[in-house]
Coordinates of C-alpha atoms and ligand atoms in Angstrom, one line a residue:
M1 CA 159.6 23.5 131.8
N2 CA 160.9 25.3 134.5
I3 CA 164.7 24.9 133.9
E4 CA 165.8 27.2 137.4
K5 CA 164.0 24.7 139.4
K6 CA 165.2 21.3 137.4
L7 CA 169.0 22.9 138.1
W8 CA 168.4 23.8 141.6
E9 CA 166.9 19.8 142.1
A10 CA 170.3 19.4 140.1
A11 CA 172.2 20.7 142.6
F12 CA 170.3 19.8 145.2
K13 CA 170.9 16.2 144.3
A14 CA 174.4 17.0 144.3
V15 CA 174.4 18.0 146.9
G16 CA 173.2 15.7 149.3
E17 CA 175.3 12.8 147.8
L18 CA 178.6 14.7 148.8
Y19 CA 177.6 16.2 152.1
G20 CA 175.0 15.1 153.3
D21 CA 170.9 16.4 153.6
V22 CA 170.7 20.1 154.5
P23 CA 168.4 22.3 154.6
K24 CA 166.6 22.7 151.4
E25 CA 167.1 26.9 151.7
L26 CA 170.7 26.4 151.7
V27 CA 170.5 25.5 147.9
Q28 CA 170.5 28.9 146.1
V29 CA 170.3 28.8 142.2
Q30 CA 169.8 31.6 141.0
K31 CA 170.4 32.8 137.1
T32 CA 174.2 34.4 135.8
R33 CA 174.8 37.9 135.7
K34 CA 175.3 39.1 132.5
E35 CA 179.1 39.9 133.4
F36 CA 179.6 36.2 134.1
T37 CA 180.6 33.1 131.6
G38 CA 177.3 30.4 132.2
D39 CA 173.5 30.1 132.6
Y40 CA 172.7 29.7 135.9
T41 CA 174.7 30.2 139.4
L42 CA 174.7 28.0 142.6
V43 CA 175.5 30.3 145.3
V44 CA 178.0 28.2 147.7
F45 CA 178.8 30.3 150.7
P46 CA 175.7 28.8 152.5
L47 CA 177.5 25.4 151.8
L48 CA 180.9 25.7 153.7
K49 CA 179.6 24.7 156.7
V50 CA 178.5 21.6 155.6
S51 CA 181.3 21.2 153.1
G52 CA 183.9 21.6 155.3
Q53 CA 186.2 23.2 152.5
S54 CA 187.1 26.7 151.1
P55 CA 184.3 28.1 148.5
D56 CA 186.5 27.7 145.8
Q57 CA 187.2 23.9 146.5
T58 CA 183.4 23.4 147.3
A59 CA 182.6 24.9 144.0
Q60 CA 185.1 22.7 142.1
Q61 CA 184.1 20.0 143.9
I62 CA 180.0 20.3 143.0
G63 CA 180.3 21.2 139.6
D64 CA 182.5 18.3 138.6
F65 CA 180.0 16.3 139.9
L66 CA 177.0 18.4 138.2
V67 CA 179.4 18.0 134.9
A68 CA 179.2 14.4 135.3
G69 CA 176.0 13.2 136.3
N70 CA 174.0 15.2 134.1
A71 CA 173.8 14.9 130.2
D72 CA 172.3 18.7 129.6
I73 CA 175.6 20.1 131.9
D74 CA 178.1 21.7 129.4
S75 CA 180.9 23.2 131.6
Y76 CA 181.0 25.2 135.0
N77 CA 183.7 27.8 135.9
V78 CA 184.2 29.6 139.6
I79 CA 184.4 33.2 140.8
K80 CA 184.8 33.6 144.2
G81 CA 182.5 31.3 145.1
F82 CA 179.9 32.0 142.5
L83 CA 179.8 28.6 140.4
N84 CA 178.5 28.9 137.2
I85 CA 177.3 26.6 135.4
S86 CA 176.7 26.7 131.1
L87 CA 174.1 24.3 129.8
K88 CA 174.7 22.8 126.7
P89 CA 173.5 24.0 123.2
A90 CA 171.6 21.5 122.0
F91 CA 169.6 21.6 126.2
W92 CA 168.7 25.0 124.3
A93 CA 168.0 24.0 121.2
D94 CA 165.3 21.0 122.6
R95 CA 163.7 24.0 124.8
F96 CA 163.6 26.5 122.2
A97 CA 161.4 23.6 120.1
E98 CA 159.3 23.1 122.8
I99 CA 158.2 27.0 122.3
G100 CA 154.1 26.5 121.0
A101 CA 150.9 27.4 122.3
D102 CA 150.6 27.7 125.4
F103 CA 154.0 28.6 126.4
G104 CA 154.5 31.3 129.2
V105 CA 151.0 29.9 130.5
L106 CA 151.7 28.4 133.5
P107 CA 150.4 25.1 134.9
P108 CA 146.6 26.1 137.0
T109 CA 147.4 27.0 140.2
G110 CA 143.8 26.3 141.6
R111 CA 143.8 29.7 143.3
T112 CA 141.4 32.1 142.6
V113 CA 143.3 36.0 143.0
M114 CA 140.1 39.2 142.5
V115 CA 142.0 41.9 141.5
E116 CA 140.0 45.2 142.1
Y117 CA 141.4 47.9 139.7
S118 CA 139.8 50.9 138.8
S119 CA 137.7 52.0 141.2
P120 CA 136.6 55.5 140.0
N121 CA 133.9 58.5 142.0
T122 CA 131.0 59.0 140.1
N123 CA 131.3 62.9 140.8
K124 CA 134.3 63.8 137.9
P125 CA 135.9 61.6 134.7
L126 CA 139.3 59.5 135.1
H127 CA 142.1 61.5 134.8
L128 CA 145.9 60.9 134.8
G129 CA 146.1 59.1 138.3
H130 CA 143.1 56.5 137.1
V131 CA 145.1 55.7 133.9
R132 CA 148.0 54.4 136.0
N133 CA 145.8 52.3 138.1
N134 CA 143.5 51.0 134.8
L135 CA 146.8 50.2 133.6
L136 CA 148.9 48.6 136.6
G137 CA 145.4 46.5 137.5
Y138 CA 144.6 44.7 134.4
S139 CA 148.3 44.6 133.7
V140 CA 148.3 42.6 136.9
A141 CA 145.1 40.6 136.7
E142 CA 146.4 39.5 133.1
I143 CA 150.1 38.2 134.2
L144 CA 148.1 36.5 137.7
K145 CA 145.8 34.2 135.2
A146 CA 149.3 33.8 132.5
C147 CA 150.5 32.5 136.3
G148 CA 147.5 29.6 136.4
N149 CA 145.3 32.4 139.0
T150 CA 141.9 32.1 137.9
V151 CA 141.5 36.0 138.3
L152 CA 138.4 37.6 138.4
K153 CA 138.8 41.7 137.8
A154 CA 136.6 43.8 139.2
N155 CA 136.1 47.2 140.0
L156 CA 134.2 48.8 142.7
V157 CA 132.4 51.8 141.7
N158 CA 132.3 54.7 144.8
D159 CA 128.4 56.1 143.7
R160 CA 127.0 57.3 146.7
G161 CA 128.2 59.8 149.4
I162 CA 128.7 64.0 149.8
H163 CA 130.6 64.1 146.7
I164 CA 128.0 62.7 144.1
C165 CA 125.3 64.7 146.0
K166 CA 127.7 67.7 145.3
S167 CA 127.7 67.8 141.9
M168 CA 123.9 67.0 141.6
L169 CA 123.3 69.8 144.2
A170 CA 125.3 72.0 142.2
W171 CA 123.5 70.6 138.8
Q172 CA 120.1 71.2 140.0
L173 CA 120.6 74.1 141.7
F174 CA 122.6 76.2 138.2
G175 CA 122.4 73.4 136.0
G176 CA 119.5 74.4 133.5
G177 CA 118.1 71.0 132.3
E178 CA 121.7 70.6 130.3
T179 CA 122.2 66.7 129.4
P180 CA 124.8 64.9 127.7
Q181 CA 122.9 65.1 124.7
S182 CA 121.4 68.6 125.0
S183 CA 125.5 70.0 125.6
G184 CA 127.1 67.7 123.4
M185 CA 129.5 66.9 126.7
K186 CA 130.5 63.3 127.5
G187 CA 128.5 62.3 130.6
D188 CA 131.3 61.7 133.1
H189 CA 132.6 65.7 131.8
L190 CA 129.6 66.7 132.2
V191 CA 129.3 65.3 135.8
G192 CA 132.9 66.8 136.9
K193 CA 131.6 70.0 135.6
Y194 CA 129.3 70.3 137.8
Y195 CA 131.9 69.4 140.7
V196 CA 134.2 72.6 140.0
R197 CA 130.7 74.7 139.7
Y198 CA 130.0 73.5 143.1
N199 CA 133.7 74.3 144.5
A200 CA 133.2 76.8 142.8
E201 CA 130.0 78.4 144.0
L202 CA 130.9 76.9 147.9
K203 CA 133.0 80.4 148.5
N204 CA 130.0 82.6 148.0
D205 CA 127.6 80.7 149.9
P206 CA 128.9 78.4 153.0
T207 CA 125.4 76.8 153.4
L208 CA 125.9 75.0 150.2
E209 CA 127.6 72.2 152.3
T210 CA 124.7 71.7 154.6
R211 CA 122.7 71.1 151.8
A212 CA 124.4 68.4 150.2
Q213 CA 124.4 66.6 153.4
E214 CA 120.9 67.2 153.4
M215 CA 120.5 65.6 150.6
L216 CA 122.8 62.7 151.2
R217 CA 120.2 62.4 154.0
K218 CA 117.7 62.1 152.2
W219 CA 119.4 59.8 149.4
E220 CA 120.2 57.0 152.5
A221 CA 116.3 57.8 153.5
G222 CA 115.1 56.2 149.5
D223 CA 113.8 59.9 148.5
K224 CA 112.5 59.4 145.8
E225 CA 113.5 62.5 144.1
V226 CA 117.0 62.4 145.3
Y227 CA 117.4 59.2 143.8
K228 CA 115.6 60.0 140.7
L229 CA 118.3 62.5 140.1
W230 CA 121.0 60.3 141.1
E231 CA 120.7 57.6 138.7
T232 CA 119.8 59.9 135.7
M233 CA 123.2 61.3 136.6
N234 CA 125.4 58.6 137.6
G235 CA 124.3 56.6 134.6
W236 CA 125.5 59.9 132.6
V237 CA 128.6 59.0 134.4
Y238 CA 129.1 55.2 133.8
D239 CA 128.3 55.8 129.5
G240 CA 131.6 58.3 129.8
F241 CA 133.7 55.9 132.3
D242 CA 132.6 53.1 129.3
T243 CA 134.4 55.3 126.6
T244 CA 137.5 55.6 128.3
Y245 CA 137.6 52.0 128.9
K246 CA 137.1 50.6 126.1
R247 CA 139.7 53.2 124.7
L248 CA 142.1 51.9 127.0
G249 CA 141.6 48.2 126.8
V250 CA 140.3 47.7 130.1
D251 CA 137.2 45.2 131.0
F252 CA 136.0 43.6 134.2
D253 CA 134.6 40.7 135.0
R254 CA 132.5 42.2 138.2
M255 CA 131.0 45.6 139.2
Y256 CA 130.4 46.6 143.0
Y257 CA 128.7 49.7 143.6
E258 CA 128.8 51.0 147.0
S259 CA 124.9 52.4 147.2
Q260 CA 124.7 47.9 147.4
T261 CA 127.5 47.6 149.9
Y262 CA 127.5 50.0 152.1
L263 CA 124.5 48.2 154.0
A264 CA 126.3 45.3 154.0
G265 CA 129.2 47.3 156.0
K266 CA 126.2 48.8 158.3
T267 CA 125.5 45.4 159.5
L268 CA 129.2 45.2 159.7
V269 CA 129.5 47.6 162.5
E270 CA 126.4 46.0 164.3
E271 CA 128.3 42.9 164.4
G272 CA 131.5 44.5 165.5
L273 CA 129.5 46.7 168.6
K274 CA 128.0 43.1 169.8
K275 CA 131.0 41.7 169.8
G276 CA 132.7 44.3 171.8
V277 CA 135.3 45.4 168.8
F278 CA 134.0 48.7 168.0
Y279 CA 132.4 51.6 170.7
R280 CA 129.5 54.2 170.4
R281 CA 130.1 57.7 171.8
D282 CA 127.2 59.7 173.4
D283 CA 126.7 61.2 169.7
G284 CA 126.1 58.2 168.4
S285 CA 128.6 57.3 166.4
V286 CA 130.6 54.4 166.3
W287 CA 134.5 53.8 166.3
V288 CA 137.1 51.5 166.4
D289 CA 140.1 52.0 168.6
L290 CA 143.4 51.1 167.5
T291 CA 146.1 52.9 169.1
A292 CA 147.2 49.7 171.3
D293 CA 148.2 48.6 167.5
G294 CA 149.7 52.1 166.9
L295 CA 147.1 53.7 164.8
D296 CA 144.3 55.8 165.6
E297 CA 141.2 55.5 166.0
K298 CA 139.2 55.4 163.5
L299 CA 134.8 56.9 162.2
L300 CA 132.8 53.6 161.5
L301 CA 129.4 55.4 161.2
R302 CA 128.3 58.7 161.5
G303 CA 126.7 60.1 164.3
D304 CA 123.0 60.3 162.5
G305 CA 123.7 56.7 161.0
T306 CA 124.9 58.0 157.7
S307 CA 128.6 55.6 156.5
V308 CA 131.5 56.1 155.6
Y309 CA 133.8 54.9 153.5
M310 CA 135.6 52.2 155.8
T311 CA 131.9 51.2 156.1
Q312 CA 132.0 50.2 152.3
D313 CA 134.8 48.4 152.1
L314 CA 134.4 46.1 155.1
G315 CA 130.7 45.0 153.5
T316 CA 132.4 44.6 149.9
A317 CA 135.5 42.4 151.2
L318 CA 133.0 40.2 153.0
E319 CA 130.3 39.8 150.3
R320 CA 133.6 39.0 147.9
F321 CA 135.4 36.3 150.5
T322 CA 131.9 34.9 151.1
K323 CA 130.4 34.6 147.4
E324 CA 133.7 34.3 145.2
H325 CA 135.9 32.2 147.5
L326 CA 138.5 33.8 147.7
D327 CA 142.1 32.7 147.3
E328 CA 143.4 36.4 147.3
L329 CA 142.1 39.8 146.8
V330 CA 144.0 42.4 145.5
Y331 CA 143.2 46.1 145.8
V332 CA 145.4 48.4 143.3
V333 CA 144.6 51.5 144.8
G334 CA 147.6 54.6 145.1
N335 CA 150.0 55.1 148.0
E336 CA 147.7 58.0 149.9
Q337 CA 145.3 55.4 151.5
N338 CA 148.3 53.2 152.3
Y339 CA 146.9 54.0 155.6
H340 CA 142.8 53.2 155.4
F341 CA 143.7 49.8 154.0
Q342 CA 146.0 48.4 157.1
V343 CA 142.9 49.5 159.1
L344 CA 140.6 47.8 156.6
K345 CA 142.6 44.1 156.9
L346 CA 143.8 44.8 161.4
V347 CA 139.8 45.8 161.9
L348 CA 138.5 42.6 159.7
K349 CA 141.5 40.2 161.5
K350 CA 139.9 41.2 164.9
L351 CA 135.9 41.0 163.6
G352 CA 137.6 37.5 163.9
Y353 CA 137.9 37.3 160.1
D354 CA 141.0 35.5 158.8
W355 CA 141.1 35.7 155.5
S356 CA 142.2 39.3 156.0
D357 CA 145.2 38.3 155.3
A358 CA 144.4 37.7 151.8
I359 CA 144.0 40.8 151.2
Y360 CA 147.0 42.5 149.6
H361 CA 146.9 46.4 148.9
L362 CA 149.2 47.2 145.5
S363 CA 150.2 51.1 146.3
Y364 CA 151.5 52.5 143.4
G365 CA 152.6 56.5 142.6
M366 CA 151.7 59.1 141.8
V367 CA 152.5 60.0 137.7
E368 CA 152.6 63.7 137.2
L369 CA 153.1 65.2 133.6
P370 CA 155.9 67.8 132.8
E371 CA 155.0 71.2 133.7
G372 CA 152.9 73.3 130.8
K373 CA 152.1 69.6 128.9
M374 CA 148.6 68.7 128.5
K375 CA 146.2 71.4 131.0
S376 CA 142.8 69.4 131.2
R377 CA 140.2 71.4 131.2
E378 CA 139.0 72.5 133.9
G379 CA 143.2 72.7 134.4
T380 CA 144.2 71.1 137.4
V381 CA 144.5 67.3 136.8
V382 CA 144.9 65.8 134.1
D383 CA 142.2 64.1 131.8
A384 CA 142.7 61.5 131.0
D385 CA 140.6 60.8 127.9
D386 CA 142.4 64.3 126.6
L387 CA 145.9 62.4 127.5
I388 CA 144.4 59.7 125.1
E389 CA 143.6 62.1 122.3
G390 CA 147.3 63.8 122.6
M391 CA 148.9 60.5 122.7
V392 CA 147.4 59.6 119.3
D393 CA 147.5 63.0 117.3
E394 CA 151.3 62.6 118.4
A395 CA 151.3 59.1 116.9
R396 CA 149.3 60.2 113.8
E397 CA 152.1 62.9 113.4
M398 CA 154.9 61.0 113.7
S399 CA 153.6 58.5 111.4
V400 CA 153.1 61.5 108.5
Q401 CA 156.5 62.7 109.1
L402 CA 158.2 59.4 109.1
G403 CA 156.6 59.0 106.1
K404 CA 154.0 56.1 106.3
S405 CA 150.8 55.6 105.8
E406 CA 149.6 52.8 108.0
G407 CA 146.7 54.6 109.5
E408 CA 144.5 55.2 111.8
D409 CA 144.8 51.9 114.0
V410 CA 148.2 52.0 113.8
S411 CA 148.4 55.7 114.9
E412 CA 146.1 54.1 117.7
M413 CA 148.0 51.5 118.6
V414 CA 151.0 53.1 119.0
G415 CA 149.8 56.3 120.9
L416 CA 148.2 53.3 123.7
G417 CA 151.1 51.4 123.2
A418 CA 153.8 54.2 124.2
L419 CA 151.3 55.5 127.0
K420 CA 150.5 51.9 127.9
Y421 CA 154.5 51.0 128.2
F422 CA 156.1 54.3 129.5
I423 CA 154.0 54.0 132.6
L424 CA 154.1 50.2 133.3
K425 CA 157.9 50.5 132.4
V426 CA 157.9 52.0 135.9
D427 CA 158.0 50.1 139.4
P428 CA 154.4 50.2 140.7
R429 CA 155.7 51.5 144.0
K430 CA 157.8 54.5 142.3
T431 CA 156.3 58.0 141.7
M432 CA 156.5 59.2 138.3
L433 CA 157.0 61.7 135.3
F434 CA 154.8 61.2 132.6
D435 CA 157.2 62.4 129.1
P436 CA 154.8 62.0 126.2
R437 CA 157.4 62.9 124.0
E438 CA 160.0 60.6 125.1
S439 CA 157.1 57.6 125.9
I440 CA 156.8 58.3 121.6
D441 CA 160.3 58.1 120.6
F442 CA 161.4 55.0 118.6
N443 CA 164.5 54.8 119.2
G444 CA 164.5 54.2 123.3
N445 CA 162.8 52.2 126.2
T446 CA 159.7 52.1 124.8
G447 CA 156.2 50.9 123.2
P448 CA 156.8 52.4 120.1
F449 CA 159.8 50.9 119.5
I450 CA 159.3 47.3 120.5
Q451 CA 156.7 47.4 118.1
Y452 CA 158.3 48.8 115.5
T453 CA 160.8 45.6 116.4
H454 CA 157.7 43.3 115.9
A455 CA 156.3 44.6 112.9
R456 CA 159.7 44.1 111.3
I457 CA 159.9 40.5 112.1
R458 CA 156.6 40.1 110.8
S459 CA 158.0 41.9 107.3
V460 CA 160.2 39.9 107.0
L461 CA 158.8 36.6 107.6
R462 CA 156.0 37.6 105.2
K463 CA 159.1 37.6 102.4
A464 CA 160.0 34.2 103.4
S465 CA 160.0 32.1 100.4
S466 CA 160.6 28.7 101.9
D467 CA 159.3 26.7 105.2
Y468 CA 161.5 27.9 107.4
S469 CA 159.7 25.1 110.1
A470 CA 161.3 22.7 111.1
G471 CA 165.4 21.7 110.1
A472 CA 168.5 21.7 112.3
V473 CA 171.1 23.4 112.8
D474 CA 174.5 22.4 114.4
V475 CA 176.2 25.1 115.3
Y476 CA 175.3 28.3 116.8
L477 CA 176.6 31.9 116.6
P478 CA 176.5 33.5 120.0
E479 CA 174.0 35.8 119.2
E480 CA 171.6 33.2 117.7
L481 CA 172.2 31.2 121.6
E482 CA 171.9 34.0 123.9
L483 CA 168.3 34.8 122.1
V484 CA 167.3 31.4 122.8
K485 CA 168.0 31.4 125.6
M486 CA 166.8 34.4 126.4
L487 CA 163.3 33.4 124.8
C488 CA 163.6 30.4 127.0
D489 CA 163.6 32.6 129.9
Y490 CA 160.1 34.2 129.3
P491 CA 158.4 31.6 131.7
A492 CA 160.3 32.7 134.7
V493 CA 159.8 36.1 133.8
V494 CA 156.2 35.7 133.8
A495 CA 156.4 33.6 137.1
Q496 CA 158.7 36.5 138.7
A497 CA 156.3 39.7 137.0
G498 CA 153.5 37.2 139.6
R499 CA 154.9 37.1 142.7
E500 CA 156.2 40.6 142.7
F501 CA 152.8 42.0 141.2
S502 CA 155.0 44.1 138.4
P503 CA 154.0 44.7 135.1
A504 CA 158.2 46.3 134.8
V505 CA 159.2 43.0 135.4
V506 CA 157.6 42.3 132.2
A507 CA 158.3 45.4 130.6
A508 CA 162.0 45.1 131.1
Y509 CA 162.0 41.6 130.0
V510 CA 160.5 42.6 126.1
Y511 CA 162.7 45.8 126.1
D512 CA 165.6 43.8 126.3
L513 CA 164.1 40.3 123.9
A514 CA 163.9 43.5 121.3
K515 CA 166.6 45.3 121.5
T516 CA 169.1 42.1 122.0
Y517 CA 167.2 41.1 118.6
N518 CA 168.0 44.1 116.7
G519 CA 171.4 44.0 117.3
F520 CA 171.7 40.5 116.0
Y521 CA 168.8 41.7 112.5
H522 CA 171.9 44.3 112.5
D523 CA 174.9 42.6 112.3
H524 CA 173.7 39.1 110.1
S525 CA 171.5 38.8 107.6
I526 CA 168.3 36.1 107.6
L527 CA 166.7 36.8 104.2
K528 CA 169.9 36.9 102.2
E529 CA 171.7 34.0 104.5
P530 CA 173.1 31.6 101.5
D531 CA 173.2 28.4 103.7
E532 CA 169.6 27.4 103.8
A533 CA 169.5 25.5 107.4
T534 CA 170.5 28.6 108.9
R535 CA 168.4 30.5 107.3
N536 CA 165.4 29.1 107.7
F537 CA 166.9 28.7 111.5
R538 CA 167.2 32.4 111.7
L539 CA 163.5 32.6 110.0
R540 CA 162.1 30.5 113.4
L541 CA 164.5 32.2 115.7
S542 CA 162.9 35.8 114.4
Q543 CA 159.2 34.2 115.3
R544 CA 159.6 33.1 117.8
V545 CA 160.5 36.4 118.9
A546 CA 158.0 38.6 117.5
F547 CA 155.6 35.9 119.5
V548 CA 156.7 36.8 122.6
I549 CA 157.4 39.9 121.9
K550 CA 153.6 39.9 121.4
R551 CA 152.7 38.0 124.3
G552 CA 154.8 39.7 126.8
M553 CA 153.0 43.1 125.1
A554 CA 149.6 41.3 125.5
L555 CA 150.3 40.7 129.0
L556 CA 150.7 44.7 129.4
G557 CA 147.6 45.4 127.5
I558 CA 149.6 46.4 124.7
A559 CA 148.8 45.4 120.6
V560 CA 151.3 44.7 118.2
P561 CA 151.4 45.9 115.1
E562 CA 151.7 43.3 111.6
R563 CA 153.5 46.0 109.8
M564 CA 154.5 50.0 110.7
Ligands
LIG1 N1 136.9 55.4 144.8 C1 138.3 55.8 145.6 C2 138.8 56.5 145.3 O1 138.8 57.4 144.2 C3 138.7 54.6 145.5 C4 138.5 53.6 145.9 C5 139.6 52.0 145.9 N2 138.9 50.9 146.7 C6 138.2 50.6 147.4 N3 137.8 49.1 147.6 N4 138.5 51.0 148.5 O2 139.3 57.2 146.3

């Protein structure tokens, strides 16, 4: 049940009967802020025009009306023009009893949303930035699913172009036939090594640049030998990516390859030329002039006919909207590409594709490591595999130190949980610093803290000897009622996270729930509580808290252990 909506309806009705019909936007209900007493708050100020009375008088009138007419409403208080409404404990008890298998899974919207994320280039392995991207993309997709949408997770692989030709050229010149098998290197790392090599050799031999360009032209012309090398090296990279994706726990419903969609982009360029939206320069290159829209002139096709990054994105977007009947397309891409997506949307709009309005760029900030921590093998960016391995090592050491012996599965879960939670708890738009030590601290706002809370509850439940699934209590402790209300809030949290494309909303909620539960656990006994009804209720409460923690963490892509 959407409790906030129910209250809004009651308030809207009350206002209508007291003062006559008002526009919907004048009735604003929100959750009561923590420092006040109440569950939901009606903002009275917008209603003064129609009530013709002071804020306090208006609030009182509406409050009295609501209490008299609604069996679920217990009481109200008025603070500075805010009407704080409390619902009856019995109302909350009913909601609590309703928490079942589909709790937090919102009704179907009938909408299909594609979330594109990851989208690597095939010239080097995944790095820390990709980790944030993958975690965000996966989580946002799971959240949108829970919000009732049909979600397609998509990955666009930039598998062609000058960057991959550089790795190929360096391998050809300096590789001596090295393969992942012969070297024992993960395929993406091997190809990355030759990309680094290219850039190093370029300093001695500037002709490499034109040779890479030549290779690209040959590739576009379908040269057999170049194509074969390209396929082989990309194959190595995909094997490597797959390993990393599996370990991160991310997956995709659709794979797009630039090598397949850039041609559709070229067709769109032709279309734009015909429609007069694009123009051709003397050197044969094709451009779009966006200066009237406050942007600049943008290259869409090079003079030699080879396509650019934008060409491919135009083609891919068209293909997606036509084939998949999307209602929305979300691109999870770093904020250094804000301009690119502004242009993409605008160009599609100019070509007459109204669905360009349904494109949303979920732009996220950079993530950095504190100085000196976990240097990558190439010494420049932090490698994703190294980072994950480091986190799992850290978790393993920690469990040895604490004298725990839950084994490798739990270390893997905790190491990844630490990484994922620490990154996802930050608003996607913000630049962030990833601190491995801090992320794994059992006492902080961390994944392991929440995982530990879950394991602790599960351990309590394992020890319960009675059937605690039913029974009633008449009086609740305030701490119990607080937990019940927090649990009931979960569906609204999921909805908010979906509206804002923000896993951070879920993270904050789950942490709050775990922390509040721990406070309760610390102050009150559960298994040792002598009164049977109370004991059983507390066990039920604990069980539901563990359930919602597990659900919420699953939206973040984080597994929680039964023991820890
Ligand atoms: N491969 C690109 C890069 O690494 C990101 C692609 C993002 N997605 C897109 N449809 N343009 O910078």
